[in-house]
XYZ file of C-alpha atoms in Angstrom:
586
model
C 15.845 -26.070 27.345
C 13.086 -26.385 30.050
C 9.589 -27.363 28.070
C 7.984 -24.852 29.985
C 9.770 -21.537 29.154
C 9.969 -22.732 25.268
C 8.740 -19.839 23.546
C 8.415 -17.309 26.292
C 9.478 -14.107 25.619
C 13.253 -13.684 27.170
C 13.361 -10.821 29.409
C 15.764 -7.945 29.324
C 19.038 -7.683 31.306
C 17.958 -6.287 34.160
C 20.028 -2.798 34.219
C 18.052 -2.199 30.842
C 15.460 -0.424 32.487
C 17.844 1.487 34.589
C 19.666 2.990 31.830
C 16.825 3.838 29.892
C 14.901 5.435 32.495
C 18.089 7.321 33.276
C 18.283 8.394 29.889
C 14.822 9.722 29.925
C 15.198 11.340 33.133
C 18.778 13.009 31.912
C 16.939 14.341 28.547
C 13.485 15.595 30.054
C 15.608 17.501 32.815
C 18.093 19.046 29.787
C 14.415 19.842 28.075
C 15.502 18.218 25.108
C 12.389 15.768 25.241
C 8.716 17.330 25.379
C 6.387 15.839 28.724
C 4.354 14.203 25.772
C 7.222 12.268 24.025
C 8.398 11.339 27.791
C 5.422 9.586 28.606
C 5.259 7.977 25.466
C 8.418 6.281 25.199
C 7.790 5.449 29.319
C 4.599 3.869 27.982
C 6.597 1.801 25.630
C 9.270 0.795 28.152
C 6.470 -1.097 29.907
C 6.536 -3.708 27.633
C 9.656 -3.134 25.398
C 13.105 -4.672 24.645
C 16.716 -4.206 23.935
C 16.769 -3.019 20.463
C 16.119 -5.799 17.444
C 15.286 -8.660 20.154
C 11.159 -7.982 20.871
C 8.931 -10.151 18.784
C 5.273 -8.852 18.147
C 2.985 -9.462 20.819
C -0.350 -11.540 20.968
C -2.650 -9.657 18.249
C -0.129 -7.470 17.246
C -0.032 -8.093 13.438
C 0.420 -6.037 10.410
C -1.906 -6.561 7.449
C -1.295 -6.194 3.907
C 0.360 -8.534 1.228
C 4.439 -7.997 0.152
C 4.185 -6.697 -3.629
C 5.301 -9.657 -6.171
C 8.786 -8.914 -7.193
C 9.940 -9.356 -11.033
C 9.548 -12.299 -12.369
C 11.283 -12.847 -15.740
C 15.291 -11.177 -15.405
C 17.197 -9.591 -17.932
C 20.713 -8.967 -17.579
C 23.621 -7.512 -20.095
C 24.470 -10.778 -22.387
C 27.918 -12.434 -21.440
C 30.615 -11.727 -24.093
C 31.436 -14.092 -26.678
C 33.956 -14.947 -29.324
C 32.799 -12.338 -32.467
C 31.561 -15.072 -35.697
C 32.086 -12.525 -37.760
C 33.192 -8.582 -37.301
C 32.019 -6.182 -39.922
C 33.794 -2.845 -39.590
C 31.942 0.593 -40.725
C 34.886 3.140 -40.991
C 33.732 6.769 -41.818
C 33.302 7.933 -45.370
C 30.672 9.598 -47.377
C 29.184 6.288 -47.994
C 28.941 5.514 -44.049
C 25.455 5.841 -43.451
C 24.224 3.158 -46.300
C 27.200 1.005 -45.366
C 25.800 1.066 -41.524
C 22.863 -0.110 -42.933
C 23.586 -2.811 -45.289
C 25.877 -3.813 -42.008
C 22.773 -4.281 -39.736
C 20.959 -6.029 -42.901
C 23.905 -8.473 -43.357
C 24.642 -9.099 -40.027
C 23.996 -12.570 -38.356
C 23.912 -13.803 -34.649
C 27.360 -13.935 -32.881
C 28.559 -10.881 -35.569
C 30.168 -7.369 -34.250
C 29.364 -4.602 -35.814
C 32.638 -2.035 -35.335
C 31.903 2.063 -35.490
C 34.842 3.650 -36.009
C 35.606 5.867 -32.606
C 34.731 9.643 -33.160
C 33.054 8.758 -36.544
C 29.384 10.358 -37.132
C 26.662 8.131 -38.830
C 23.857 10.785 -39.960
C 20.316 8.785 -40.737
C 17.223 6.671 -39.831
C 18.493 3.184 -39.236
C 16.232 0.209 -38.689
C 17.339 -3.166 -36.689
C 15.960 -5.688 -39.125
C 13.915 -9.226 -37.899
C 16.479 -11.994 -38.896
C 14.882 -15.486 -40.539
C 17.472 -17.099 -37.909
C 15.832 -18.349 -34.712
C 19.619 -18.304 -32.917
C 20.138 -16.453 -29.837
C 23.491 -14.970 -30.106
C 23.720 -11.212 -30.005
C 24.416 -9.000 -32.679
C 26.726 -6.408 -31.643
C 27.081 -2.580 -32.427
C 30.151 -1.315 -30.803
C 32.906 1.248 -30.388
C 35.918 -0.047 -32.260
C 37.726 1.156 -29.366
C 39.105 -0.957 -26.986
C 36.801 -1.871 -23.773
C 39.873 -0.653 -21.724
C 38.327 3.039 -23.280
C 34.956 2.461 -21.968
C 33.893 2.575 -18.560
C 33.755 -1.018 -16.797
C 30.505 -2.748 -16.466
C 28.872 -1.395 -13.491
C 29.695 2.268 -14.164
C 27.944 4.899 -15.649
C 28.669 6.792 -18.628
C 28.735 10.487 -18.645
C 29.511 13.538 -21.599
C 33.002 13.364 -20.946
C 33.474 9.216 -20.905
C 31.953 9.552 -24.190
C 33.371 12.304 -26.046
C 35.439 9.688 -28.634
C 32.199 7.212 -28.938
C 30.739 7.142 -32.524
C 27.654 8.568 -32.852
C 24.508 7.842 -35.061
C 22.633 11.162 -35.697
C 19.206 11.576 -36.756
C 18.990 14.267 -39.033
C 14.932 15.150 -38.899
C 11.938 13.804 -36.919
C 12.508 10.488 -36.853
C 14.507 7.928 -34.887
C 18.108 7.905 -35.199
C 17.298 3.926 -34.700
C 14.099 1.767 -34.627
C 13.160 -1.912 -35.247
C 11.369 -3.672 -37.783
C 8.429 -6.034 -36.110
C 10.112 -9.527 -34.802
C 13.614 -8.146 -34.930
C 15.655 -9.615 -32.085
C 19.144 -9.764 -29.935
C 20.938 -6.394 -30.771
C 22.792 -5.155 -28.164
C 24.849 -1.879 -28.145
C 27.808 -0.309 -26.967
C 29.545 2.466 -26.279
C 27.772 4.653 -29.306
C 26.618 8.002 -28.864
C 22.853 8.567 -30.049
C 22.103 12.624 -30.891
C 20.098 15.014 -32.918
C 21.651 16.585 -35.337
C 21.925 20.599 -34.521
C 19.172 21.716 -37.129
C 16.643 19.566 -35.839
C 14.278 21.346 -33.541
C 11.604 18.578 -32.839
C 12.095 14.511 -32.563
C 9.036 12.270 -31.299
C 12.111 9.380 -30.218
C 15.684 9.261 -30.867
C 16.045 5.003 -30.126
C 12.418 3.978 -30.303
C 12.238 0.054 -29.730
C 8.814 -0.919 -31.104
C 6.099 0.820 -31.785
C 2.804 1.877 -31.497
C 0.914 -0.217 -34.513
C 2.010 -3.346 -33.085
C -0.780 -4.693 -32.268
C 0.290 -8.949 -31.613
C 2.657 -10.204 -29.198
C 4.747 -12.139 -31.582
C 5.859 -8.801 -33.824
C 7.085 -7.440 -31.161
C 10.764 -6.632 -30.987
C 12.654 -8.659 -28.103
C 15.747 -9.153 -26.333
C 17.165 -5.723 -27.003
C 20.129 -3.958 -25.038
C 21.699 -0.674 -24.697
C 24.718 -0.502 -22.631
C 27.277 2.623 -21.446
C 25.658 4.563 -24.279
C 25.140 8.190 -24.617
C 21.663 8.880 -25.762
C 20.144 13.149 -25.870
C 18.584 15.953 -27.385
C 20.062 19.496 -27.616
C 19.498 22.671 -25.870
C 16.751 24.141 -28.541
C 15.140 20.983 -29.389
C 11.859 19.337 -28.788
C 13.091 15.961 -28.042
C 10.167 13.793 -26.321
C 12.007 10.528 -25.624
C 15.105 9.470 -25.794
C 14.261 5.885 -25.155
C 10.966 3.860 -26.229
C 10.827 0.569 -24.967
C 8.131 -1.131 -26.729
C 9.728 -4.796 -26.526
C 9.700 -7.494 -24.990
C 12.812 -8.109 -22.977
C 14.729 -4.487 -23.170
C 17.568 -3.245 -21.274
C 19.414 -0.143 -20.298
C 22.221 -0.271 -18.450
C 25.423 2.202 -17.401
C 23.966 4.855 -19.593
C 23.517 8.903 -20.029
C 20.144 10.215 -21.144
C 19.664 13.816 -21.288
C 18.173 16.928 -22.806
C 14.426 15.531 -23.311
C 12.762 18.412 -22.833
C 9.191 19.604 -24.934
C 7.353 22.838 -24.514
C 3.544 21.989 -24.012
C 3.624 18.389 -23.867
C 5.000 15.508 -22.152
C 8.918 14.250 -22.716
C 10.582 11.155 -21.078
C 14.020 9.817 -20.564
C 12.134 6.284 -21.187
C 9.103 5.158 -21.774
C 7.228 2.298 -22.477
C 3.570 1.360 -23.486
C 2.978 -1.185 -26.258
C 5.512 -3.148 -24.708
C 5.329 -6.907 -22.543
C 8.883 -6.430 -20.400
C 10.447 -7.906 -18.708
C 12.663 -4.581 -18.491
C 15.936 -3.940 -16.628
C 16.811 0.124 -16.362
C 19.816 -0.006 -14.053
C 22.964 3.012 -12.932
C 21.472 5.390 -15.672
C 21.043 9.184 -15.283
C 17.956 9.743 -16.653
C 16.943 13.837 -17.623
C 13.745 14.456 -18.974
C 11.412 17.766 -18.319
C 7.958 15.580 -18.313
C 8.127 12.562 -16.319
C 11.736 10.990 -16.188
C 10.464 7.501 -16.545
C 7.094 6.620 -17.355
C 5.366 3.195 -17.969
C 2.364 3.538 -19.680
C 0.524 7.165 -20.628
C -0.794 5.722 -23.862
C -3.014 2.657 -24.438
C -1.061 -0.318 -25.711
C -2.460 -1.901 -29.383
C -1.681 -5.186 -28.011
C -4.698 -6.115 -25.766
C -4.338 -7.250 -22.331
C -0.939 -6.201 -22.354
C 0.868 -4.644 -19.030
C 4.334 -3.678 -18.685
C 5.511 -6.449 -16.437
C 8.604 -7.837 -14.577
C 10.331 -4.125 -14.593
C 13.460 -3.751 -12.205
C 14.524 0.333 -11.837
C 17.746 0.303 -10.214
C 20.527 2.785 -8.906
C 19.248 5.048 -11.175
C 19.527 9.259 -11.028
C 16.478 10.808 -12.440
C 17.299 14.831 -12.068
C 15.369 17.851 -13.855
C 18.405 20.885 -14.218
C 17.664 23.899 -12.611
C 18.609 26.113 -15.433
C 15.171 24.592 -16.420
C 13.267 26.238 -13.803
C 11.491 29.587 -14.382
C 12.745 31.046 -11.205
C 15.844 29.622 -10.562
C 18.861 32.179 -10.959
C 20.710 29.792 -13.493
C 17.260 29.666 -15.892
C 18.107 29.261 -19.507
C 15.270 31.057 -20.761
C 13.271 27.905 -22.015
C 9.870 26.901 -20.475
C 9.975 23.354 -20.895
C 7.053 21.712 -19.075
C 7.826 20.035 -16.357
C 5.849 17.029 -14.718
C 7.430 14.759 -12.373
C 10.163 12.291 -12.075
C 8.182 8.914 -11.699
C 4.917 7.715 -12.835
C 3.724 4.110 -13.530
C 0.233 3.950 -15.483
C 0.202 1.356 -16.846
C 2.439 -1.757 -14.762
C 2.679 -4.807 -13.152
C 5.168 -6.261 -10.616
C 7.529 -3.355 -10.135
C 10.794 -2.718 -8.079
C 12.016 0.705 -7.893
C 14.996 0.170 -5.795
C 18.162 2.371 -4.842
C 17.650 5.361 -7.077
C 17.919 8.892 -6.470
C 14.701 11.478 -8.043
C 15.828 15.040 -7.348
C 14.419 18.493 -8.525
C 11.014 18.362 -9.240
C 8.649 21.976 -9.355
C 5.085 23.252 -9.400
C 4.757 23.702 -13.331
C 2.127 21.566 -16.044
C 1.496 19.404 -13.132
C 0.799 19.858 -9.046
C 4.605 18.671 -8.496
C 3.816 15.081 -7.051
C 6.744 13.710 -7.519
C 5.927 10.073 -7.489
C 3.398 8.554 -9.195
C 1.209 5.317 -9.023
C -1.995 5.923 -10.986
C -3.834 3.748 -13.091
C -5.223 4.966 -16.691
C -7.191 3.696 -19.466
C -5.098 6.576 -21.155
C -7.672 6.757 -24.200
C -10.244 5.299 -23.407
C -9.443 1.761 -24.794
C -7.153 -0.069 -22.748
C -9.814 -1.033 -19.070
C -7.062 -3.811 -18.154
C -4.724 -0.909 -17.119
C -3.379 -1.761 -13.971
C -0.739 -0.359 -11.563
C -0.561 -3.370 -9.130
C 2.573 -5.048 -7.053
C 5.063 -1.947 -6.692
C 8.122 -2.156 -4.408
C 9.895 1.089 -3.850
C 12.241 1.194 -1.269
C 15.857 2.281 -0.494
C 15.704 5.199 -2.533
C 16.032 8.978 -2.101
C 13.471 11.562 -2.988
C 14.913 15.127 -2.659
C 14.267 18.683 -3.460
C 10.644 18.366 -5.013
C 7.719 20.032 -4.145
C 5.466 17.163 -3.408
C 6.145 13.140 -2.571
C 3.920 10.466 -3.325
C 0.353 10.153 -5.489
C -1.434 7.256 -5.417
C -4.422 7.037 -7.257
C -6.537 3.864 -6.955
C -8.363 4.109 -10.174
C -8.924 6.181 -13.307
C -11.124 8.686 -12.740
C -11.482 9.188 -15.914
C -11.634 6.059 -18.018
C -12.178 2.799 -16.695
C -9.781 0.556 -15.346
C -8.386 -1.719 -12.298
C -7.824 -0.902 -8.924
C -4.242 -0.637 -7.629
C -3.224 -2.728 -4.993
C -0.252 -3.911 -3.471
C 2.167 -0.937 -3.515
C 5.113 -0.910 -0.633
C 6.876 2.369 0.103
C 9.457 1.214 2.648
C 13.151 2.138 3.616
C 12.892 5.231 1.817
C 14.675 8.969 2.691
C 12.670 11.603 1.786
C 14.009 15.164 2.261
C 13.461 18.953 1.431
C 9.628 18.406 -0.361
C 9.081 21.726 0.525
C 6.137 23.570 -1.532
C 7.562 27.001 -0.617
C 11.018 26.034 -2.362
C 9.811 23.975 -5.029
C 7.805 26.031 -7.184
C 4.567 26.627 -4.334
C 3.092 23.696 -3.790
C 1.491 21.917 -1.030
C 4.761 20.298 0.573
C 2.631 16.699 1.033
C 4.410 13.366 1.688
C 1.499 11.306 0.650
C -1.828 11.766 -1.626
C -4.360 8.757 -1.913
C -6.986 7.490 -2.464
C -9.240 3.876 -3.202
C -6.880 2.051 -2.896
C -6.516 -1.366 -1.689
C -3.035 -3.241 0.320
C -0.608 -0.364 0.375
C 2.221 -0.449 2.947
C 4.116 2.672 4.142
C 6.770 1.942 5.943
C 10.112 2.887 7.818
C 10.514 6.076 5.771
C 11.676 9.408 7.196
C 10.288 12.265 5.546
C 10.966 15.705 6.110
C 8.374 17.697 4.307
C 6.684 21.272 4.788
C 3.190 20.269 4.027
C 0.800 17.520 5.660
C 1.752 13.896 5.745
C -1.068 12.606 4.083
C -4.175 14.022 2.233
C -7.074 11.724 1.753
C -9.900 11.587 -0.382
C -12.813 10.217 -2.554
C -13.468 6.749 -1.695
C -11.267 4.954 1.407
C -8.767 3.011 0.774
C -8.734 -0.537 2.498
C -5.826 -2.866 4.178
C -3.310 0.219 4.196
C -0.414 -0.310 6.998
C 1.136 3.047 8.398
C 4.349 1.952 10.309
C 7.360 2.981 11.827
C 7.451 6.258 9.489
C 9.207 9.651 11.094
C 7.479 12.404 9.658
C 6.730 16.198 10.730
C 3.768 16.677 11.617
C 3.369 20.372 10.344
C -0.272 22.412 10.309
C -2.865 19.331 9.451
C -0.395 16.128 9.678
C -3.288 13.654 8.364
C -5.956 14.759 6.958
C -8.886 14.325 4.329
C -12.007 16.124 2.308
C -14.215 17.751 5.113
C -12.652 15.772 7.876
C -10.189 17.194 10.594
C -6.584 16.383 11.483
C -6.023 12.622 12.486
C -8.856 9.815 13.859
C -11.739 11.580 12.047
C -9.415 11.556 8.591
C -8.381 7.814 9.641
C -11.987 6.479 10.542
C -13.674 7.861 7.111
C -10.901 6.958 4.925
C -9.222 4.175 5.883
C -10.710 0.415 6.538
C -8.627 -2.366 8.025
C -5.943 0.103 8.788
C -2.945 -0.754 10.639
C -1.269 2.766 12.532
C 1.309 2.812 14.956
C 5.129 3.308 15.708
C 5.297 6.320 14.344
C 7.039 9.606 15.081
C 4.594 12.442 14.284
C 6.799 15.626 14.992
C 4.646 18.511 15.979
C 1.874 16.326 16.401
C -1.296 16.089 19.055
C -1.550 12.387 20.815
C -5.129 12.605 21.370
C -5.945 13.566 17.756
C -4.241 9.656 16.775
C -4.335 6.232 17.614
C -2.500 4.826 20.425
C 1.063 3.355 19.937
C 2.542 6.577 18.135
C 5.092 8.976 19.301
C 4.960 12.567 19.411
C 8.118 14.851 20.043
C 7.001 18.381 20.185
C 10.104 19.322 17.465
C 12.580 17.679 14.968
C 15.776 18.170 17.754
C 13.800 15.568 20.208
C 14.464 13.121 17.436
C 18.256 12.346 17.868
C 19.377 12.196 14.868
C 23.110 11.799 14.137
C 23.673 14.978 12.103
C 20.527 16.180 10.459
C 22.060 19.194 9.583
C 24.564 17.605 7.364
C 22.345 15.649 5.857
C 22.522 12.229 8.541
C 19.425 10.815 9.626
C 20.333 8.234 10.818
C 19.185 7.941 14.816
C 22.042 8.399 17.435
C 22.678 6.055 20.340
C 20.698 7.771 22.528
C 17.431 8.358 20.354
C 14.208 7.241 21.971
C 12.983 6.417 19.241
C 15.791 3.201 18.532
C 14.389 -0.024 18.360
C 10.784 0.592 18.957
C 9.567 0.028 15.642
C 7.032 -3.190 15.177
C 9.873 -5.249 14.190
C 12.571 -4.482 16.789
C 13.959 -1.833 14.489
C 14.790 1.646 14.467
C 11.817 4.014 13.529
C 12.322 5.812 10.169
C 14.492 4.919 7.537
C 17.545 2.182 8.018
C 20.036 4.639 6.668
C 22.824 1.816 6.298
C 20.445 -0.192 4.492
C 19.765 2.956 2.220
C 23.328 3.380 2.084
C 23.877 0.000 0.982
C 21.382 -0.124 -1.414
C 22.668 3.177 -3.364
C 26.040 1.652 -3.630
C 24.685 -1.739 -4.889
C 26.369 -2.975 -8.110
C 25.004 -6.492 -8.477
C 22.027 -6.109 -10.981
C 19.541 -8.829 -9.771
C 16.905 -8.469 -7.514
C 16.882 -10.515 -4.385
C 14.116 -13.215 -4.763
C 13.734 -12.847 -8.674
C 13.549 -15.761 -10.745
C 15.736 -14.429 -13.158
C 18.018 -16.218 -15.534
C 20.271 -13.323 -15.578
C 24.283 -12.924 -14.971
C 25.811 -11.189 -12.837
């Protein structure tokens, strides 16, 4: 290599430019393009680059740190030779001999349920005096060539023949005693029996007088399980995960619905992590999944190392007021994500669907930090990574909140929202709200970027204090009436310059919106057809070969969301995040 063209920029073929401005010239004369998009993508030809080739020029940085990813990994246990199998066939002594099982029961025993047998009561996972880390096991007696493989979800039908343990009242169908450790189970079905019209947690891991790390609960698995309320009952979790070291894998949560107050799929608040929720569908009419919401005993303590993974989190429609397949029950219905209370966070290849204007504004998403009563001011919502995921048919997007505004607590920083399709968040549909991508506020290091989002309502709605070192990049977005704006400040730079410090804008698409109103470096088609998408109408957004808007992101990449990547990520099986220091299997 000649020394003196090391590190110089190489320079496109020379019929690039030819072909693109052809290409320009051939859409602005079909009127496909507007004049304003046209001389913004001729701006950028100036100094572009074949597609994925163009480094970042002199100055032109992004700011912001990358979220921390999990730490700690947990993973499904490897099977093992049984020490010892106890078998609980069904009688009318079934319930005590369940019991006396899980009392008797050592590390490296399986516990066998007969298939299609019913175990009515309150059963408690005792703390064994035995330090060993083999798993106890509760299974099906069935074979495993009757269960789905690992890696696929349960559903009703995959688990009409498991055996179920009922709770007959209030309480759990299972909990823990403090300390007790390495119980894993599968292929059971967890319900409420049909007279029971209210249950604060059907499998409640923990609980809320624990109040020193070493009584909690720990290394605790449920696997291709079938956990939910019924139709008529108040059921307001169907999972607690107040443990250290909880999983839930390949399972079916449904039916946790309350009238008047919150219900969750899962939850967790008195408990350390690290947690690994992966290929579950998740129902709940509150918030679907929610860490934190009430102040752990345990002081200090944050919900930490949590990987959320090719999940489903739905709310039904027959659940919605309005909807012509209501049920006639007014459940009360939040959203489908909220972290509270949380610390390094990946939220990775899920799908949240169906979320309405009901006890809350329907923001769909949710980072905001709360010292939920008052005595918890550690509460902390800080390195988030959601990306690859899908957020559809909800009324609002994203809420981040930088601190309590009631209580005190600390700031949130380092949240990434990258790679990420969100479509249909569309007030008008959804129940009559506002239609907004994005709500913040004082908040410090958040990154949004590479995300289409096709919403009814403005982009972004600022206010309160600014929020610092926020990067804005390479999103495709419709503009709509206000596109970015904030408390007594108009669309765009004003909303930026009052709200915002150290912000990074540019490469975005901004359809419908005003180039003088924003910062340099942005795009503005004058409608959603100038795009190029593939097929938007059938639901791909991915850009076609001759979208402007290919390659021109600040890394060389397409602007909006990588839809193979999204694709890719949805389909994912393997259960460990990339860069984690687990000590996992796969």
């Amino acid at each position: 290599m000649n020394k003196k063209n090391a590190g110089a920029r190489k320079r496109p073929p020379a019929n690039f430019w030819t072909s693109l401005a052809l290409v320009v010239l051939l859409m602005a004369l079909a009127g496909v393009m507007s004049a304003a998009t046209c001389e913004a993508v001729n701006q950028e030809s100036r100094s572009a680059r074949p597609a994925q080739s163009r480094a970042l020029a002199e100055g032109e940085t992004i700011t912001g740190s990358k979220p921390a990813l999990p730490r700690p990994y947990v993973d499904t246990p490897s099977a093992r030779p049984a020490r010892r199998t106890l078998r609980i066939k069904a009688s009318a002594s079934a319930a005590s001999d369940l019991q006396a099982a899980l009392d008797a029961a050592m590390p490296g025993d399986v516990i066998l349920l007969e298939a299609g047998a019913t175990y009515t009561g309150n059963f408690v996972l005792p703390k064994k005096s035995s330090t060993q880390t083999d798993w106890i096991v509760i299974r099906t007696a069935a074979q495993d060539s009757a269960l789905p493989p690992k890696g696929v979800r349960v559903d009703p039908e995959a688990a009409k023949d498991f055996p179920k343990i009922v709770s007959p009242n209030a309480d759990p169908a299972l909990s823990t005693a403090a300390g007790a450790h390495h119980f894993r189970f599968l292929g059971i079905e967890f319900a409420l029996a049909p007279q029971v019209s209210k249950n604060y947690g059907l499998v409640t891991f923990g609980s809320n007088a624990i109040n020193a790390l070493e009584l909690l609960p720990q290394d605790l698995v449920i696997d291709r399980c079938y956990i939910h309320g019924h139709a008529n009952a108040d059921l307001f979790r169907g999972v607690v995960l107040n443990c250290a070291r909880g999983s839930v894998f390949d399972s079916y949560i449904s039916e946790c619905h309350v009238q008047g107050f919150d219900a969750q799929a899962i939850a967790c608040w008195n408990g350390t992590g690290p947690f690994n929720i992966t290929n579950n569908y998740l129902e709940a009419s509150g918030e679907n999944i929610m860490f934190g919401g009430a102040d752990p005993k345990i002081t200090n303590l944050v919900p930490a190392d949590i990987v959320f993974r090719g999940n489903l989190c739905s709310k039904p429609l027959p659940w919605k007021v309005d909807d012509p397949s209501y049920a006639g029950k007014h459940w009360s219905v939040k959203n489908l994500f909220e972290l509270k209370n949380a610390r390094r966070v990946l939220v990775e290849g899920n799908i949240f669907e169906n979320n309405w204007v009901d006890a809350q504004s329907g923001l769909s998403i949710l980072f905001t930090p709360r010292n939920q009563e008052g005595t918890a001011p550690w509460s902390a919502v800080e390195d988030v990574t959601f990306t690859n995921n899908i957020v559809r048919h909800v009324s609002g997007g994203v809420n981040i909140l930088g601190l309590d505004n009631l209580q005190p607590s600390q700031q949130i920083k380092r949240i990434a929202i990258y790679n990420n399709l969100f479509e249909d968040v569309n007030g008008k549909n959804w129940g009559g709200g506002n239609g907004v991508f994005l709500t913040i506020t004082d908040a410090v290091e958040v990154t949004i970027d590479h995300n289409t989002v096709l919403q009814s309502g403005n982009i972004l709605n600022a206010y309160g204090k600014p929020s610092a070192g926020v990067v804005f990049t390479n999103n495709l977005v419709l503009h709509n009436e206000y596109g970015i704006i904030g408390d007594g400040t108009g669309t765009g730079q004003a909303t930026l310059d009052k709200y915002f410090t150290d912000l990074t804008f540019k490469k975005n698409v901004l359809v419908g919106g005003q180039p003088s109103k924003y910062p340099a470096k942005n795009f503005f088609p004058a409608q959603l057809s100038e795009v190029g998408f593939i097929n938007a109408a059938e639901g791909n957004f991915e850009l076609a070969l001759l979208s402007l808007f290919r390659g021109l992101g600040t890394d060389g990449k397409d602007i909006g969301c990588d839809v193979n990547l999204l694709k890719a990520a949805l389909n994912l099986r393997s259960r460990k995040p990339a860069g984690s220091g687990g000590d996992g299997e796969e």
